[in-house]
Amino acid sequence: MADDLRLAQDAALAGAAEGLRHFAALAGLPREVKTDGSVVTAADRAVETRIREVLAAARPGDAVLGEEHGETAGTEGRRWIIDPIDGTHLFVEGDNRWLVLIALEERDEISVAVAAVPAQGRIWWAERGGGTWEGRIQDGRILGEHRIRVAGAGPAELAGSRLGVVPDWGRDKVAPLIEAADERAWTVQPALLVARGELDLAVQTGGKIWDFAATSLIVTEAGGDYRGLDGRTRPGPGASLYSRSAELGDIALKVLNDR
């Protein structure tokens, strides 16, 4: 029986392949708008269905929470958390920065996480206590895996700190942080760039647990810090902050809370 990390990787690769199939046929892809104003497509549902199939075949007793198909109960005290296409607005515009996110929650803590960027052929993963790793996807396999870490110690100040902000809306709530730091454009989700040392800070201005479950572990296992803007240290609804150190995160939160 495959271990949980390998299973999460297999599920992410299967979801990535399904997502790419739809990404190649964007012109005919039906789109809907949810009650919260976000876009959902047939691709989101198909990717989540495919991921659930892989997980259910190996772990039929586990609970699963997905953005599109809700939560199914389990009996083992374990829960898989899925965001089948994180960044659907990017997906429908033909932007290659969308992700497939999968995490395993055990005893209220994230223990395994995978983040794939299918259209770029890139994948990140982490296991609690096992560090954070990055590789490339080729022919449905993971190649070139190597361990990554956040940027080395530097001045604990916002001036000059490299910042990524996602998405493009809701920026007003983090305006003081944007003004104080050095905002950079991003080629993949900014939290992943914090994990690989290319950014010092990343902020996501809103989301649900499935938006943060995987990336929170990927950043912390790379040596960084994850918190909600309300100070929580576990993934949940609301805006979230990723930083290369808890000290820098404290400073960023203070700037936001002093607003």
Protein backbone atom coordinates (compact mmCIF):
# COMPACT_ATOMS: atom_id res chain seq x y z
CA MET A 1 0.00 0.00 0.00
CA ALA A 2 1.46 3.34 -1.02
CA ASP A 3 2.33 5.71 1.81
CA ASP A 4 0.34 8.90 2.23
CA LEU A 5 2.86 11.17 0.52
CA ARG A 6 3.14 8.93 -2.52
CA LEU A 7 -0.64 8.67 -2.65
CA ALA A 8 -0.99 12.45 -2.51
CA GLN A 9 1.54 12.80 -5.32
CA ASP A 10 -0.26 10.19 -7.42
CA ALA A 11 -3.59 11.94 -6.86
CA ALA A 12 -2.08 15.31 -7.77
CA LEU A 13 -0.55 13.90 -10.95
CA ALA A 14 -3.88 12.38 -11.94
CA GLY A 15 -5.66 15.66 -11.24
CA ALA A 16 -2.99 17.59 -13.14
CA ALA A 17 -3.45 15.39 -16.22
CA GLU A 18 -7.20 15.88 -16.10
CA GLY A 19 -6.81 19.63 -15.68
CA LEU A 20 -4.43 19.89 -18.62
CA ARG A 21 -6.91 18.04 -20.82
CA HIS A 22 -9.48 20.75 -20.16
CA PHE A 23 -6.89 23.55 -20.29
CA ALA A 24 -6.11 22.51 -23.87
CA ALA A 25 -9.76 22.98 -24.83
CA LEU A 26 -10.57 26.26 -23.10
CA ALA A 27 -12.65 27.70 -25.93
CA GLY A 28 -15.46 25.21 -25.38
CA LEU A 29 -15.29 25.04 -21.58
CA PRO A 30 -18.60 25.96 -19.86
CA ARG A 31 -18.20 28.46 -17.01
CA GLU A 32 -20.43 29.39 -14.10
CA VAL A 33 -20.28 32.03 -11.38
CA LYS A 34 -20.75 30.89 -7.78
CA THR A 35 -22.79 32.84 -5.25
CA ASP A 36 -19.55 34.35 -3.88
CA GLY A 37 -18.70 35.71 -7.33
CA SER A 38 -15.91 33.22 -8.10
CA VAL A 39 -15.76 31.28 -11.34
CA VAL A 40 -16.21 27.51 -11.53
CA THR A 41 -15.90 25.31 -14.59
CA ALA A 42 -16.52 21.71 -15.59
CA ALA A 43 -12.76 21.30 -15.27
CA ASP A 44 -12.80 22.08 -11.54
CA ARG A 45 -15.37 19.36 -10.95
CA ALA A 46 -13.67 16.85 -13.23
CA VAL A 47 -10.28 17.34 -11.59
CA GLU A 48 -11.73 16.93 -8.11
CA THR A 49 -13.62 13.81 -9.19
CA ARG A 50 -10.43 12.28 -10.57
CA ILE A 51 -8.48 13.06 -7.39
CA ARG A 52 -11.24 11.58 -5.24
CA GLU A 53 -11.16 8.40 -7.31
CA VAL A 54 -7.45 7.93 -6.65
CA LEU A 55 -7.79 8.62 -2.94
CA ALA A 56 -10.87 6.43 -2.48
CA ALA A 57 -9.23 3.47 -4.18
CA ALA A 58 -6.36 3.51 -1.68
CA ARG A 59 -7.98 4.98 1.45
CA PRO A 60 -11.73 4.25 1.36
CA GLY A 61 -12.12 5.02 5.07
CA ASP A 62 -10.74 8.57 4.89
CA ALA A 63 -12.88 11.69 4.87
CA VAL A 64 -12.48 14.04 1.91
CA LEU A 65 -13.19 17.77 1.77
CA GLY A 66 -13.15 19.36 -1.69
CA GLU A 67 -14.02 22.82 -2.89
CA GLU A 68 -16.45 21.57 -5.54
CA HIS A 69 -18.02 18.40 -4.11
CA GLY A 70 -18.12 19.22 -0.42
CA GLU A 71 -17.23 16.82 2.39
CA THR A 72 -17.66 13.09 2.57
CA ALA A 73 -17.46 11.47 6.01
CA GLY A 74 -14.77 9.01 7.02
CA THR A 75 -14.14 6.59 9.83
CA GLU A 76 -10.38 6.80 10.33
CA GLY A 77 -9.95 10.30 11.81
CA ARG A 78 -8.17 11.49 8.69
CA ARG A 79 -9.27 14.04 6.09
CA TRP A 80 -7.98 14.85 2.64
CA ILE A 81 -8.42 18.51 1.62
CA ILE A 82 -8.58 19.29 -2.11
CA ASP A 83 -8.54 22.46 -4.17
CA PRO A 84 -8.82 20.96 -7.66
CA ILE A 85 -7.98 24.15 -9.53
CA ASP A 86 -6.64 26.92 -7.35
CA GLY A 87 -6.84 30.06 -9.46
CA THR A 88 -9.76 29.23 -11.74
CA HIS A 89 -9.75 32.86 -12.88
CA LEU A 90 -6.21 32.26 -14.18
CA PHE A 91 -7.19 28.92 -15.72
CA VAL A 92 -10.05 30.36 -17.79
CA GLU A 93 -7.82 33.17 -19.07
CA GLY A 94 -5.23 30.70 -20.33
CA ASP A 95 -2.72 31.75 -17.63
CA ASN A 96 -0.41 28.87 -16.69
CA ARG A 97 -0.12 29.72 -12.97
CA TRP A 98 -3.13 27.70 -11.75
CA LEU A 99 -2.50 24.91 -9.24
CA VAL A 100 -3.77 21.57 -8.00
CA LEU A 101 -3.61 21.45 -4.19
CA ILE A 102 -3.94 18.36 -1.97
CA ALA A 103 -3.33 18.03 1.77
CA LEU A 104 -3.87 15.37 4.40
CA GLU A 105 -5.11 16.46 7.83
CA GLU A 106 -4.57 14.16 10.82
CA ARG A 107 -5.54 15.08 14.39
CA ASP A 108 -6.24 18.66 13.26
CA GLU A 109 -2.76 19.10 11.77
CA ILE A 110 -1.66 19.01 8.14
CA SER A 111 0.74 16.10 7.73
CA VAL A 112 1.18 15.83 3.94
CA ALA A 113 0.92 18.44 1.21
CA VAL A 114 1.31 18.56 -2.57
CA ALA A 115 1.03 21.57 -4.88
CA ALA A 116 1.27 20.98 -8.63
CA VAL A 117 1.45 23.65 -11.34
CA PRO A 118 0.47 21.40 -14.26
CA ALA A 119 0.80 23.87 -17.12
CA GLN A 120 4.37 24.61 -16.05
CA GLY A 121 5.24 20.99 -15.31
CA ARG A 122 6.27 21.79 -11.73
CA ILE A 123 5.40 20.22 -8.39
CA TRP A 124 6.13 20.88 -4.71
CA TRP A 125 5.49 18.63 -1.73
CA ALA A 126 6.10 18.36 2.00
CA GLU A 127 5.63 15.87 4.80
CA ARG A 128 5.58 16.90 8.45
CA GLY A 129 9.13 16.47 9.74
CA GLY A 130 10.43 15.60 6.28
CA GLY A 131 11.14 19.01 4.76
CA THR A 132 9.91 20.55 1.52
CA TRP A 133 10.81 19.31 -1.94
CA GLU A 134 10.39 20.45 -5.52
CA GLY A 135 10.49 18.57 -8.82
CA ARG A 136 9.26 18.64 -12.37
CA ILE A 137 6.46 16.65 -13.97
CA GLN A 138 7.27 14.74 -17.13
CA ASP A 139 5.13 12.03 -18.71
CA GLY A 140 3.12 11.63 -15.53
CA ARG A 141 6.23 11.14 -13.36
CA ILE A 142 8.13 13.32 -10.91
CA LEU A 143 11.76 13.93 -11.88
CA GLY A 144 14.63 16.03 -10.60
CA GLU A 145 13.45 16.19 -7.01
CA HIS A 146 15.46 18.41 -4.68
CA ARG A 147 14.97 19.89 -1.26
CA ILE A 148 14.25 23.60 -0.93
CA ARG A 149 14.34 26.13 1.91
CA VAL A 150 13.26 29.68 2.56
CA ALA A 151 15.71 32.54 2.10
CA GLY A 152 18.55 32.68 4.61
CA ALA A 153 18.47 34.99 7.60
CA GLY A 154 18.33 38.66 6.73
CA PRO A 155 17.30 41.90 8.36
CA ALA A 156 13.94 41.55 10.06
CA GLU A 157 12.41 44.58 8.41
CA LEU A 158 9.86 45.16 5.69
CA ALA A 159 11.89 47.66 3.68
CA GLY A 160 13.50 45.61 0.94
CA SER A 161 11.58 42.43 1.80
CA ARG A 162 10.35 40.79 -1.38
CA LEU A 163 6.56 40.45 -1.29
CA GLY A 164 4.05 38.60 -3.46
CA VAL A 165 0.32 39.35 -3.28
CA VAL A 166 -2.47 37.13 -4.58
CA PRO A 167 -5.07 37.57 -5.96
CA ASP A 168 -5.44 40.91 -7.69
CA TRP A 169 -8.52 41.90 -5.68
CA GLY A 170 -8.84 42.63 -1.94
CA ARG A 171 -5.50 44.42 -1.93
CA ASP A 172 -6.86 47.29 0.16
CA LYS A 173 -6.84 45.15 3.32
CA VAL A 174 -3.07 44.66 3.02
CA ALA A 175 -2.21 48.07 1.60
CA PRO A 176 0.15 49.04 4.49
CA LEU A 177 2.20 45.90 3.88
CA ILE A 178 2.35 46.53 0.13
CA GLU A 179 3.52 50.10 0.79
CA ALA A 180 6.20 49.03 3.27
CA ALA A 181 7.68 46.08 1.36
CA ASP A 182 9.03 45.52 -2.13
CA GLU A 183 6.19 43.93 -4.12
CA ARG A 184 7.28 41.60 -6.90
CA ALA A 185 5.52 39.96 -9.84
CA TRP A 186 5.13 36.20 -9.46
CA THR A 187 5.38 33.30 -11.86
CA VAL A 188 3.91 30.73 -9.48
CA GLN A 189 1.81 31.08 -6.33
CA PRO A 190 3.78 33.43 -4.05
CA ALA A 191 3.72 31.03 -1.09
CA LEU A 192 5.73 28.55 -3.18
CA LEU A 193 8.24 31.27 -3.97
CA VAL A 194 8.66 31.93 -0.24
CA ALA A 195 9.32 28.20 0.26
CA ARG A 196 12.05 28.18 -2.43
CA GLY A 197 13.68 31.40 -1.20
CA GLU A 198 12.64 33.75 -4.01
CA LEU A 199 10.30 35.85 -1.88
CA ASP A 200 10.46 36.86 1.77
CA LEU A 201 6.72 37.39 2.25
CA ALA A 202 3.51 36.36 0.56
CA VAL A 203 -0.03 37.32 1.39
CA GLN A 204 -3.27 35.85 0.09
CA THR A 205 -6.10 38.29 0.67
CA GLY A 206 -8.85 35.69 1.08
CA GLY A 207 -9.70 32.03 0.79
CA LYS A 208 -10.92 28.87 2.49
CA ILE A 209 -9.09 26.03 4.19
CA TRP A 210 -8.45 24.27 0.85
CA ASP A 211 -6.59 27.37 -0.40
CA PHE A 212 -4.09 27.19 2.47
CA ALA A 213 -3.90 23.60 3.72
CA ALA A 214 -1.17 22.45 1.33
CA THR A 215 0.84 25.66 1.04
CA SER A 216 0.92 26.20 4.83
CA LEU A 217 2.85 22.96 5.34
CA ILE A 218 5.03 23.49 2.27
CA VAL A 219 6.21 26.84 3.65
CA THR A 220 6.67 25.77 7.28
CA GLU A 221 8.55 22.58 6.36
CA ALA A 222 10.85 24.76 4.24
CA GLY A 223 11.70 26.68 7.42
CA GLY A 224 9.18 29.49 7.04
CA ASP A 225 6.16 30.73 8.94
CA TYR A 226 2.44 30.59 8.17
CA ARG A 227 -0.35 32.51 9.89
CA GLY A 228 -3.76 33.92 9.23
CA LEU A 229 -3.97 37.68 9.42
CA ASP A 230 -5.94 37.09 12.63
CA GLY A 231 -2.93 35.30 14.12
CA ARG A 232 -4.14 31.71 13.73
CA THR A 233 -1.42 29.19 12.93
CA ARG A 234 -3.63 26.55 11.29
CA PRO A 235 -5.15 26.92 7.84
CA GLY A 236 -8.71 28.21 7.77
CA PRO A 237 -10.95 30.80 6.13
CA GLY A 238 -9.73 34.34 5.68
CA ALA A 239 -6.56 36.05 4.54
CA SER A 240 -3.17 34.43 5.18
CA LEU A 241 0.46 35.44 5.49
CA TYR A 242 3.57 33.41 4.62
CA SER A 243 7.03 34.59 5.62
CA ARG A 244 10.62 33.35 5.66
CA SER A 245 10.71 33.72 9.46
CA ALA A 246 8.34 34.14 12.38
CA GLU A 247 10.14 37.36 13.28
CA LEU A 248 9.44 38.91 9.88
CA GLY A 249 5.86 37.62 10.06
CA ASP A 250 5.40 39.34 13.42
CA ILE A 251 6.54 42.65 11.93
CA ALA A 252 4.22 42.27 8.92
CA LEU A 253 1.23 41.47 11.13
CA LYS A 254 1.97 44.43 13.38
CA VAL A 255 1.97 46.77 10.39
CA LEU A 256 -1.41 45.38 9.31
CA ASN A 257 -2.93 45.41 12.80
CA ASP A 258 -1.74 48.97 13.50
CA ARG A 259 -3.60 50.20 10.44
